[in-house]
Structure formats: C-alpha cells, structure tokens
Coordinates of C-alpha atoms in Angstrom, one line a residue:
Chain A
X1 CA 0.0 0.0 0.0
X2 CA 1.5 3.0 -1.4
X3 CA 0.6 6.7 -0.7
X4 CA 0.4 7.3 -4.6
X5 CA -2.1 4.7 -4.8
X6 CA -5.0 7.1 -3.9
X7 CA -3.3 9.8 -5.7
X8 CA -0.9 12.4 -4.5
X9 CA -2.3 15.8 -4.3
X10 CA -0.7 18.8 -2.3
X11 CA -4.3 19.6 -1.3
X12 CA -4.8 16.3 0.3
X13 CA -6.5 17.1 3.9
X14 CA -6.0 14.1 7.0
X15 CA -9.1 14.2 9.4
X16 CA -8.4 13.3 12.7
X17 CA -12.3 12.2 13.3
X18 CA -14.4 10.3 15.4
X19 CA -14.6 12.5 18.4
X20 CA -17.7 11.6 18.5
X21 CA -18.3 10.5 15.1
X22 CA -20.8 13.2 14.7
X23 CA -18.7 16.3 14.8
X24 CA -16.4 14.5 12.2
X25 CA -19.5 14.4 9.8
X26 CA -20.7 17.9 10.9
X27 CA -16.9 19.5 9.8
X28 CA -17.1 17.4 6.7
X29 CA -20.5 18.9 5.5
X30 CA -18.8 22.6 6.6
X31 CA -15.8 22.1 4.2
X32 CA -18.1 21.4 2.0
X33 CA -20.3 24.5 2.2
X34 CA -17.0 26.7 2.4
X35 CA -14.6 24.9 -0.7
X36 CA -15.5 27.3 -4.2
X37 CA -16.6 24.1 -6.2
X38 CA -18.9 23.5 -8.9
X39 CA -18.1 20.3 -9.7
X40 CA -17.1 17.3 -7.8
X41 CA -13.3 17.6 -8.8
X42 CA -12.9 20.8 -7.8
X43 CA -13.3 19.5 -4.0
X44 CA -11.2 19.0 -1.7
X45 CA -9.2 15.4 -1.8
X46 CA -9.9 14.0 1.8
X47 CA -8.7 11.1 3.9
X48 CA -10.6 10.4 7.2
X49 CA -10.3 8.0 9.9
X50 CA -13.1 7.9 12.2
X51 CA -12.3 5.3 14.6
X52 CA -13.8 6.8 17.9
X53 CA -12.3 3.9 19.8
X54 CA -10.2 6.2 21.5
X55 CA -9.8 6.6 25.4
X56 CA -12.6 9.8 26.8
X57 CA -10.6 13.1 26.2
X58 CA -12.3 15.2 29.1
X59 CA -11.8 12.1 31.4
X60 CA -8.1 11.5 30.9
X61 CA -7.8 15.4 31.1
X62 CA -9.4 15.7 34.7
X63 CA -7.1 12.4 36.2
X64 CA -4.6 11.1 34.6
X65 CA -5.2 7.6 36.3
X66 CA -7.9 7.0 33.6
X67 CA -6.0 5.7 30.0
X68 CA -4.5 8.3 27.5
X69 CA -5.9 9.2 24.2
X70 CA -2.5 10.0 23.1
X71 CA -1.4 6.9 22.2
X72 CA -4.5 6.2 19.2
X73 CA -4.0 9.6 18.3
X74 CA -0.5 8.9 17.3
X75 CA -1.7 5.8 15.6
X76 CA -4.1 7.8 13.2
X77 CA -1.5 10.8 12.8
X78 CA 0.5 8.4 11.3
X79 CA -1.5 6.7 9.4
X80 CA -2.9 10.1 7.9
X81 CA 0.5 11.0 6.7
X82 CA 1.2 7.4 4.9
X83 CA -2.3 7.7 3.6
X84 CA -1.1 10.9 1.6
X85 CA -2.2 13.6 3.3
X86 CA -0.5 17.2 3.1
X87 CA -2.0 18.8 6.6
X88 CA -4.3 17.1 9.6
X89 CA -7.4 18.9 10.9
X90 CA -8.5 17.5 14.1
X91 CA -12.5 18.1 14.5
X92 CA -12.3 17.9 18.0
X93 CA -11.6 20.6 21.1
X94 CA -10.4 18.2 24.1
X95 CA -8.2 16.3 22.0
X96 CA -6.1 19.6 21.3
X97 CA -4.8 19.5 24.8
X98 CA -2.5 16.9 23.8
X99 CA -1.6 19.0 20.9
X100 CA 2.2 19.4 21.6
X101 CA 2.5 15.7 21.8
X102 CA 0.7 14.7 18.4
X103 CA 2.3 17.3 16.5
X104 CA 6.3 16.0 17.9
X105 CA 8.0 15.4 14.9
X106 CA 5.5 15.9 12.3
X107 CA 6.6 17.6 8.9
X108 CA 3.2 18.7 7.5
X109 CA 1.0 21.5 9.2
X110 CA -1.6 20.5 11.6
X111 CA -4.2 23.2 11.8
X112 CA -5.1 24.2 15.5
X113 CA -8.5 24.4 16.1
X114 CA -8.2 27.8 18.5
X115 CA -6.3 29.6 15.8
X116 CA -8.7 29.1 13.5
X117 CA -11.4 30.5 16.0
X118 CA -8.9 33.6 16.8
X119 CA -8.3 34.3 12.9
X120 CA -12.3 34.3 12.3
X121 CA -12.9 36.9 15.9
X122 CA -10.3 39.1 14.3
X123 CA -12.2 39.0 10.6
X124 CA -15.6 39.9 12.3
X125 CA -13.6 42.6 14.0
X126 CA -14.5 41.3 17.7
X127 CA -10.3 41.9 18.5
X128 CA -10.0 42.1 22.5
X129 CA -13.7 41.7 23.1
X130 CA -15.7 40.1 25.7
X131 CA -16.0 36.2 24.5
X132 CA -18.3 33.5 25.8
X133 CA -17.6 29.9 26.7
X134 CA -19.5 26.9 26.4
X135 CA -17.3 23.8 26.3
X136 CA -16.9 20.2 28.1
X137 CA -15.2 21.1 31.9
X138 CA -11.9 19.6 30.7
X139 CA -11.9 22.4 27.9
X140 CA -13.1 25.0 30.7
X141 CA -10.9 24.1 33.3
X142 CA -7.6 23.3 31.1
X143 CA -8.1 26.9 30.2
X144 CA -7.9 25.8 26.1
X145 CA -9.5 28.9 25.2
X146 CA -8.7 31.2 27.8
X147 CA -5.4 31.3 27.8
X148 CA -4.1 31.6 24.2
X149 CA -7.4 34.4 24.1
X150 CA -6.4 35.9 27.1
X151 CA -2.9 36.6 26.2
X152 CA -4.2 38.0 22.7
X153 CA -6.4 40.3 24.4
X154 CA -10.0 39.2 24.8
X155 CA -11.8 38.7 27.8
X156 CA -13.4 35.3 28.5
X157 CA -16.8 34.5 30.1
X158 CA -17.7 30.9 31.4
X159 CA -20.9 29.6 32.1
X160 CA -22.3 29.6 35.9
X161 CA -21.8 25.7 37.3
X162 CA -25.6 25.6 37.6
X163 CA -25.6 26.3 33.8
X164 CA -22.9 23.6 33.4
X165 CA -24.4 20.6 34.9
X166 CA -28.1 21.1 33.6
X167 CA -27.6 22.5 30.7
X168 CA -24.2 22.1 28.5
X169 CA -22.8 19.0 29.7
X170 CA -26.2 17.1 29.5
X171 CA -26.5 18.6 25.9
X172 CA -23.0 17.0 25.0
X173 CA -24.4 13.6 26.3
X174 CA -27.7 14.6 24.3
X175 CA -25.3 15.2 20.9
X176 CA -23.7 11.5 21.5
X177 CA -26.3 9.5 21.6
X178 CA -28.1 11.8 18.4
X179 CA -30.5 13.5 19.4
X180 CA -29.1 16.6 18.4
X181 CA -32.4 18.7 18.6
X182 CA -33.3 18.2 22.3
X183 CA -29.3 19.3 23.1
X184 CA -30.1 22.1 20.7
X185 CA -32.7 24.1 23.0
X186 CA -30.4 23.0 26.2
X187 CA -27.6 24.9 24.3
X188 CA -29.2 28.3 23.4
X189 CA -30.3 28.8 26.8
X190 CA -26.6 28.5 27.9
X191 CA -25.6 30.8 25.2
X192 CA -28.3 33.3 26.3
X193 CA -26.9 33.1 30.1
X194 CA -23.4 34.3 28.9
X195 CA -24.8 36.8 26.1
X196 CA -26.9 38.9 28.9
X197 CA -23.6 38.5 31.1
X198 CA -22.0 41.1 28.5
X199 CA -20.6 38.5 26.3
X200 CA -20.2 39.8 22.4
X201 CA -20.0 36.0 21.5
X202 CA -20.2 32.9 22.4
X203 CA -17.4 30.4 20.9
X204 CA -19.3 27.1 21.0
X205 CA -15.9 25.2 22.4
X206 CA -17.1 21.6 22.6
X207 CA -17.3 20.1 18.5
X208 CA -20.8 18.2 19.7
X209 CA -22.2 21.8 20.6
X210 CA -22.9 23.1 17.2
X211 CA -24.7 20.0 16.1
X212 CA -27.1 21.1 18.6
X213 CA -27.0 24.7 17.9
X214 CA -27.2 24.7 13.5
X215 CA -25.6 27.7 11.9
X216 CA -29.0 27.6 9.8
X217 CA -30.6 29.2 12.2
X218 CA -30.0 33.3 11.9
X219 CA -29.9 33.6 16.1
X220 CA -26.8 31.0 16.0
X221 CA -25.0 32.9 13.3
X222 CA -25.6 36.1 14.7
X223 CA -24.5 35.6 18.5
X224 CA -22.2 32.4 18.3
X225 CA -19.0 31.2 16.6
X226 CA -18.8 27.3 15.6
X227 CA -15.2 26.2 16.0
X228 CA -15.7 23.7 14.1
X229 CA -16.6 26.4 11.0
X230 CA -13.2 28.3 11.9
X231 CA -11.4 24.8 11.4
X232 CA -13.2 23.8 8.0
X233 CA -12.6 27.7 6.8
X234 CA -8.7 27.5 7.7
X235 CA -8.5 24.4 6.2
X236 CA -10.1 25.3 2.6
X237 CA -8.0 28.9 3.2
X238 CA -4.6 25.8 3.4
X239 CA -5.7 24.3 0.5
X240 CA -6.5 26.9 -2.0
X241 CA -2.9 28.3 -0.8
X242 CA -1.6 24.5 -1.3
X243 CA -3.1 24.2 -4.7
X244 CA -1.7 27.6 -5.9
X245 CA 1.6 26.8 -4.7
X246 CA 1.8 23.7 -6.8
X247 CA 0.2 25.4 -9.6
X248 CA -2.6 23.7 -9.5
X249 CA -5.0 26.6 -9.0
Chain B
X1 CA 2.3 2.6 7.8
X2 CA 1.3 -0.7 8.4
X3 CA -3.2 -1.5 9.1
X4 CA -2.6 -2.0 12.9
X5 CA -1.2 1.7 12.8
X6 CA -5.0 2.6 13.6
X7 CA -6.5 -0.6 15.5
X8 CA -7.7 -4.1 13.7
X9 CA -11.2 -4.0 14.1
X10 CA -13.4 -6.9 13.0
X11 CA -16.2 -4.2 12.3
X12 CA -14.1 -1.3 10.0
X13 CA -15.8 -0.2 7.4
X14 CA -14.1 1.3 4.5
X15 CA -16.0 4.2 2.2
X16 CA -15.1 5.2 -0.9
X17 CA -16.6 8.7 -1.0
X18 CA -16.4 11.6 -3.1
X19 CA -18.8 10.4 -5.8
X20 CA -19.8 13.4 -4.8
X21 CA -18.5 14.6 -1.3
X22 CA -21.6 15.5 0.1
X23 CA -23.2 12.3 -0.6
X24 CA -20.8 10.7 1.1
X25 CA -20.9 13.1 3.7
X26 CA -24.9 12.4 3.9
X27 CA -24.0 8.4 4.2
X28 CA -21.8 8.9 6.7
X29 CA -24.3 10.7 9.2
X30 CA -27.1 7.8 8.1
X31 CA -24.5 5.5 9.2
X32 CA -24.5 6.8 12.7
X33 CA -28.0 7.6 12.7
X34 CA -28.6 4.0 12.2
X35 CA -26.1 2.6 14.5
X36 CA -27.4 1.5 18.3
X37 CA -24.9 3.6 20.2
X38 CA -24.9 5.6 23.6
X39 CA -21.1 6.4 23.6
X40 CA -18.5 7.2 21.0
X41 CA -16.6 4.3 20.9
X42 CA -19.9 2.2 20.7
X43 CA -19.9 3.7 17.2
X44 CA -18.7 1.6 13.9
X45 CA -15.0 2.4 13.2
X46 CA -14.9 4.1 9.5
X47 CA -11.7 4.9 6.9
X48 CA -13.0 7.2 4.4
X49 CA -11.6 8.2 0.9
X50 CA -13.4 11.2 -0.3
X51 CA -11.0 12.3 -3.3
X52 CA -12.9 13.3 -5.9
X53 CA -10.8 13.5 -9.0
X54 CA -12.4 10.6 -10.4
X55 CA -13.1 10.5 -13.9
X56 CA -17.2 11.2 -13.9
X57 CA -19.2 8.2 -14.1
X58 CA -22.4 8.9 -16.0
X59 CA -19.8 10.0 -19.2
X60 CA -17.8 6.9 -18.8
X61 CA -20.9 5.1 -19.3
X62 CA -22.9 7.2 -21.9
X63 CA -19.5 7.2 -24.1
X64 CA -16.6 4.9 -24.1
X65 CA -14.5 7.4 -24.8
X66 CA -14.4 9.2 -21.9
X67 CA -11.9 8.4 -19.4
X68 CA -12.7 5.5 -17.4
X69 CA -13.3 5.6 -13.6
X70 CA -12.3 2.3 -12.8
X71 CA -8.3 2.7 -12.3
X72 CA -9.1 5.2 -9.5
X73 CA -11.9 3.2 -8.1
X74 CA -9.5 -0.1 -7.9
X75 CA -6.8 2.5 -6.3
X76 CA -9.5 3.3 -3.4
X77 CA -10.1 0.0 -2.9
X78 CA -7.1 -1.2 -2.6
X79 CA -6.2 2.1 0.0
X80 CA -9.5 1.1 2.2
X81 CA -8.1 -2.6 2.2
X82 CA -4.5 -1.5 3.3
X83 CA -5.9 0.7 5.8
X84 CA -7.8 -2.7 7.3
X85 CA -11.1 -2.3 6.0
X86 CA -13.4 -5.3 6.7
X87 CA -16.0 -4.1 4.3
X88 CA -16.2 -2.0 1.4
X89 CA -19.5 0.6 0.3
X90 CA -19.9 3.1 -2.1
X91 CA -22.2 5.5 -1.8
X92 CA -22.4 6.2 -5.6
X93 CA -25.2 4.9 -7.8
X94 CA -23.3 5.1 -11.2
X95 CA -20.0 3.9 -9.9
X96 CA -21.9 0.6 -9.4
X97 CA -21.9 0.0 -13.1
X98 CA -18.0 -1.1 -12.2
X99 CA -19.1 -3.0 -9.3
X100 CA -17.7 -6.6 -10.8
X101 CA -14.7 -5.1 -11.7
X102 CA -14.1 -2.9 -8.3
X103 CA -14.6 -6.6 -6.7
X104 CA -12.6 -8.6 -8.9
X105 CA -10.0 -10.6 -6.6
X106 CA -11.7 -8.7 -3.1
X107 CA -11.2 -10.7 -0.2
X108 CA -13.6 -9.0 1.7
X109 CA -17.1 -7.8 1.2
X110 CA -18.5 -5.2 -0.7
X111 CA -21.7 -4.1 0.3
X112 CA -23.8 -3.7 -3.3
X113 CA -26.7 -0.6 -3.3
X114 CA -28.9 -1.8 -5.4
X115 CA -29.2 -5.6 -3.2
X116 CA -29.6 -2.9 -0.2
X117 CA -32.6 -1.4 -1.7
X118 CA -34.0 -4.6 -2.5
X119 CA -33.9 -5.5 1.0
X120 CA -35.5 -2.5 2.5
X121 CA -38.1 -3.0 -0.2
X122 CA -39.0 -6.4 0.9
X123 CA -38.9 -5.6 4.6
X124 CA -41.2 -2.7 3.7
X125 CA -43.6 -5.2 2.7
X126 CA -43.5 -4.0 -1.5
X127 CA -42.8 -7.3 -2.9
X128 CA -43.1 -7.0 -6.6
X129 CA -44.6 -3.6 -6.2
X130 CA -44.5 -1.0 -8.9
X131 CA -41.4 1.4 -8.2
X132 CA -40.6 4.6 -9.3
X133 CA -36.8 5.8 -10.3
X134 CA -35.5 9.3 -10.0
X135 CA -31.4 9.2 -11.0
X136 CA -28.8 9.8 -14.0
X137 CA -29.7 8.9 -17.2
X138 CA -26.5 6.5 -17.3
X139 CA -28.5 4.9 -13.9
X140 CA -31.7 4.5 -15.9
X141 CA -30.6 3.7 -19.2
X142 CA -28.1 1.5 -18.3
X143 CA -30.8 -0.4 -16.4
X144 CA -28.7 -0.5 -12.9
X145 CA -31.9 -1.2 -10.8
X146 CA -34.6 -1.7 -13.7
X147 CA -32.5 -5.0 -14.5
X148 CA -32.1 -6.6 -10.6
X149 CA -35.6 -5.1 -9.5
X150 CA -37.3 -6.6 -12.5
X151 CA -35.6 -10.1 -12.4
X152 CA -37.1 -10.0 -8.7
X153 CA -40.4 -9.2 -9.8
X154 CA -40.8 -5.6 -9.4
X155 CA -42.2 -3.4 -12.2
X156 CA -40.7 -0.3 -13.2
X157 CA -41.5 3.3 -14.0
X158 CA -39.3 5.5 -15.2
X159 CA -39.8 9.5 -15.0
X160 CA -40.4 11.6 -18.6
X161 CA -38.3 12.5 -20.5
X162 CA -39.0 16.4 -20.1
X163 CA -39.1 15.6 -16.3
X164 CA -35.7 14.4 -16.4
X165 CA -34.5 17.6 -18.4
X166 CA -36.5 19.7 -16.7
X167 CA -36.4 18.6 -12.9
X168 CA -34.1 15.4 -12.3
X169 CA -30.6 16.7 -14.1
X170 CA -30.8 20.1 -13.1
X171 CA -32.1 19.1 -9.6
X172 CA -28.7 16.9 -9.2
X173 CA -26.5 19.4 -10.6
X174 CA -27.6 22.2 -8.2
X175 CA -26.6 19.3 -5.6
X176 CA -22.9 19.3 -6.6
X177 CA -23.0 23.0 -6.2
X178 CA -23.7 22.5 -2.7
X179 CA -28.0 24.4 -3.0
X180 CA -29.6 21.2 -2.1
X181 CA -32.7 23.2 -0.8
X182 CA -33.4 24.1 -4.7
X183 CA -32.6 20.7 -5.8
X184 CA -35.1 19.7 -3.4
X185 CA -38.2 21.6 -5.2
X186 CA -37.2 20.1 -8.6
X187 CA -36.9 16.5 -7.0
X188 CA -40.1 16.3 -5.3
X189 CA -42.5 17.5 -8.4
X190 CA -40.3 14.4 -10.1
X191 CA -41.2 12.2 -7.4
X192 CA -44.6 13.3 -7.7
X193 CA -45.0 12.9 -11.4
X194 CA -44.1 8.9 -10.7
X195 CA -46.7 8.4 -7.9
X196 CA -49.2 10.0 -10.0
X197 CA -48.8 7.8 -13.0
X198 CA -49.0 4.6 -10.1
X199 CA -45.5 4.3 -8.3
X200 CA -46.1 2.7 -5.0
X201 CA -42.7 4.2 -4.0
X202 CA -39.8 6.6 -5.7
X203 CA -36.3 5.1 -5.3
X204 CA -34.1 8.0 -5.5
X205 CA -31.5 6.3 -7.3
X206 CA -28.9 8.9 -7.2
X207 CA -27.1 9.4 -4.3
X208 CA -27.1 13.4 -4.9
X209 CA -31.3 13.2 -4.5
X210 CA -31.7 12.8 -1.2
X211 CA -29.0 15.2 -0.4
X212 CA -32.0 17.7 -1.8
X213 CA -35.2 15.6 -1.0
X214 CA -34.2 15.0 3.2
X215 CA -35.3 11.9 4.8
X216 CA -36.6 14.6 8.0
X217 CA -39.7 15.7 5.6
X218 CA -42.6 12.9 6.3
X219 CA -43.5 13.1 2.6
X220 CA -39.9 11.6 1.7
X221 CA -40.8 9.2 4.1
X222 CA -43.6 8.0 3.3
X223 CA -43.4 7.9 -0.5
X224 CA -39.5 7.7 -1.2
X225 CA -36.7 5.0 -0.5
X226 CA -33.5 6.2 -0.3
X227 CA -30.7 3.9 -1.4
X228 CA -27.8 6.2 0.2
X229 CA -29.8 4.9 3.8
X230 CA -30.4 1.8 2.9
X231 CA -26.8 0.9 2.1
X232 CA -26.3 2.8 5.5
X233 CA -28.6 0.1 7.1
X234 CA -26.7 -2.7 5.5
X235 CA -23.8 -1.7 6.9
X236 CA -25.0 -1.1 10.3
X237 CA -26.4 -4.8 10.0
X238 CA -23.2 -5.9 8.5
X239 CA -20.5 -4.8 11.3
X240 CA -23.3 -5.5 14.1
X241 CA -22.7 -9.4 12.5
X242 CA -19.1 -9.3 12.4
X243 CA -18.8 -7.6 16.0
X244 CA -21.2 -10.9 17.3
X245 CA -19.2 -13.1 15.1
X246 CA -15.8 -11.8 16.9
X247 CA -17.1 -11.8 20.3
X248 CA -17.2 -8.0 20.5
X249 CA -20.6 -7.6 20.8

C-alpha cells in the first residue's frame, strides 16, 4: 500500500475524526459548504479516519489515572500521513490538549482548532472583546481557550456551574447519543446566560455543541461562533494556498 | 504505515466517498443515525476516501471514450483494504456499473446498493410492487436497478423524459454546487409525477437526490426510499454481524 495509490495531491487534507463520530461528519459537510466548487473535482481530496475507539478526552484530562488518548491519536496521525495527506485537521476541542505531543516530529501542518477560531474573531472585528464559553469542563478548566485568548487580548466568560451541569454537559451527552435537537434548545439557553452577562460572542468550544446549535438558524449565526466552522474555513483557506503553490489553482 | 497503525477491528468499514463529497458526507451521518450507540466508541469504526478527482461516471458510461473511472476506483479500494477495511460501500449509484470489476480478486465484502434497496423494499412489505426511479440517465438507461428489480419481480417506471430535463438533471447538478434546498423543489415534483402515473414508492437512485429531498420531511418518508440509507442500514447490519461473530458484541 502506497501513498500514490489514492493519488498524490498537495491539497490532500487528513481528518483526525471520530470524536464523536458526529462532529467528524458535521466538519465534513462545513468544508463542504465553504470549498469554491462547482463540480465534484474541484473539491477538496480528503482522507478520514473515524475510529472513535479512542480513550474519553475530558476524562483523561481531569485524572490522569484514567487511559491516555494519546497513544490512538498517534496511531491515526500516522496513518494520515502514509495515507497521503499534506496537513491534519482534528474536529475535536479536548483532544487539542494533547496537541504538543501529536504534533512532535510531524513535517506537515496540523491546523489548530483555536487559531482558526482567533483568525475568524479578528475577521468579524470582535479583537479584545468580551468572548463566551461553552465547552466540556476539561476544555473550561484546562483553560484551552482562555489562555491563548487571554494573552491576545480578549476577555473570557464561562458559564455559571448551575448552567454547566443542567444544561451544556447534558446537551453534550444529548449530541452523542443523536439526538441533536433536544441538546439544541439546552444549548441556546446556555448561550443566552453568557450573552446577557455582557458576552459579544459565544465560541461554542465543545465540536458536539454546534450539532445542537445549526448555523442555519440566523440567532446562531448572529450571537455564536462554531469552532468547528473556523477549522473547515482555515483548512479550505490551506488548500486553496496548497493548490496555488503547486500550480494547480 | 502498516493497518494495525489505527486498531484491527473486525467491524471497520471502508467508504469510498467523493462520488460526490456531500453524498458521502450524507452516508456517513445515516450511518450513525442508524447505529445503536450511547457512547462514541460504541460507534462503527470508519476509513473514508473522499478524493474526488475521479473521472465522472455517467460520461464513462454514456460514451466509451471518456476516461474511465475504474483505475481510480480499484486505487481506493485497494487504499481502504491497506488501511484494514473489513468491508467495502460506495455511496455512488453510477459507480456501481464497475461493481464486478471494483470486486474482482476482493477478499472481503463489498456491500452492493442496489441488493440494499431490494432488502428494504422487501422488509417494507413492496414485494413486486411497482417502483418509481429518479437518478442519471447513465443509472436509468443502463438499467442498474430496472434489470435486478425486474428479475425479482418488481415493475418499473421511469420518469419523462421532459421531467428528467427539466427537474431530475438540473435538480442533481444544483446538488454538486452545494444548493440542495433548490434541488429539493425540482426533486419532489419528479417524485410526484411517478406516484401520480401509479409508483407505490420513488427510489431516488442517485445518491445526490436525497442530499436535496431529506429523509426529515414525512412526505420523503412516506413515498420515497432512499438507497444512500439503505446501504447505510446494510452496513449497520453488517459490522453488528461481524462484531457478534468476533465476540465484540
């Protein structure tokens, strides 16, 4: 098995998927939406393993008695890169805590999920302002957000604890076992709670939130930003830069 | 790279997508839909190819002398098996027309629409039952489910020829440009046209038409099978087997 025998394009995209399986499909359908295409071809060539028989990210974030993700994560990094692909997008928050660690030694990019968030608050001209937080408690806690936004400028608003345990972490559970409408109204009351705190956005920090919360509907779009958007626009942005490198464009 | 890079699973499925990506995309979240899961890692472990430079299918098969799909079809199939597929599908009508050649020399299954969609009929109680079919001309004319469904008993119906000019084409190429809400107006007065003239049910035997005509409205329910679902459901049944059959389950 040969990289060249699926083709060898500089636009080839691995996804590190399956956390949950969902959120892999829901970033697929976004790079979709956002790749210029008229036809088929014109698409982005991509590789995705979504084998979500990896160890709980938010568990082995909060004790690290319980097993590490880090090991399968390695596994499908490199089986990305002998499958062909020329950058990894990882369609998941939690799993960027071990970020350092799956990126060791790798010589392709590997698009960080909280970059692309920051390079879409800066586009909608929202630089230093008051951001909101909805996320799994590992995300919250491990600061994933708050730090790199802190130290850039914004200020960061988390969700009360009440709001936590009845709304956003039950909606999560909601999202993984599909039923992606009944976490949806869960959701936008948790984004309300940090929008009448004085947030000017809410980043939707957990990939199974914006399942819930579609950016069909004008309230999302207006008042949240969908990580998982910012990843699938940086990615077609890598691409598009990829192909015109190679001439391809 | 070598298959146990990303876990041997009895139960990994291998797709070979991108015939177009957001039908492949739409099989995907049918696939999880349709899998009994309360936790990530309950769901079925996927590799997917979604490259999409393959040569077009309905050309290849109007006129020989377009270029021929096959060579990149065989390529993704042998990628899916290297990566430790257990099973192959395609979510891709046309593409079927290569089926006996994709599966020359397979060692492992390769889940075949069209028998899907026979076995949803059947369960569905429309046992040589007159059935309606919306797809490419290359799917209609080259008989890819007249032939099977007829051998079993079925009758037939095939839409106008203005309807196909007018709705079904049009409809599929406003898929591939990512407006499946317009598609969806054309496809439905198509569908409509074959239960008027006495279709007790409109396969939509293109994988682009229920991108446009969603399985969420209770009309497509009710009146339309969808072979992208159906070969969804014979996966689902397929790695629930081979899960049992390895003690997994």
């Amino acid at each position: 098995m040969t990289t060249a025998a699926s083709g060898a394009r500089p636009d080839k995209l691995g996804v590190l998927g399956g956390m949950g399986p969902l959120a892999t499909v829901d970033f697929l359908r976004k790079l979709i939406a956002l790749t210029p295409a008229a036809a088929d071809d014109q698409h982005i060539p991509v590789i995705v393993t979504s084998e979500p028989q990896i160890p709980p990210r938010p568990a082995a974030r909060l004790d690290p008695a319980n097993p590490s993700p880090l090991p399968a994560l390695l596994a499908r990094r490199d089986f990305l890169v002998g499958a062909g692909a020329r950058a990894i997008a990882m369609p998941c928050n939690t799993a960027h805590f071990w970020y350092d660690e799956v990126t060791a030694g790798l010589a392709i990019p590997f698009l960080h999920i909280v970059d692309a968030v920051i390079a879409v608050l800066a586009k909608r001209g929202l630089g230093g302002a008051t951001v909101g937080l909805i996320g799994t408690r590992a995300t919250l806690e491990g600061r994933l957000y708050e730090a790199p936004l802190t130290e850039k400028g914004f200020r960061c608003l988390l969700p009360a604890e009440t709001v936590n345990v009845e709304l956003v972490f039950p909606g999560i559970k909601l999202v993984k076992q599909n039923k992606p409408a009944e976490a949806g109204r869960l959701f936008r009351q948790a984004a309300e709670s940090l929008l009448d705190k004085g947030a000017a956005v809410v980043v939707l920090a957990c990939t199974e939130v914006p399942v819930g919360l579609s950016d069909a509907d004008p309230w999302v779009a207006a008042h949240c930003l969908d990580p998982n958007e910012a990843l699938a626009r940086a990615c077609v942005d890598w691409a598009m830069a990829a192909r015109k490198q190679a001439g391809l464009a």
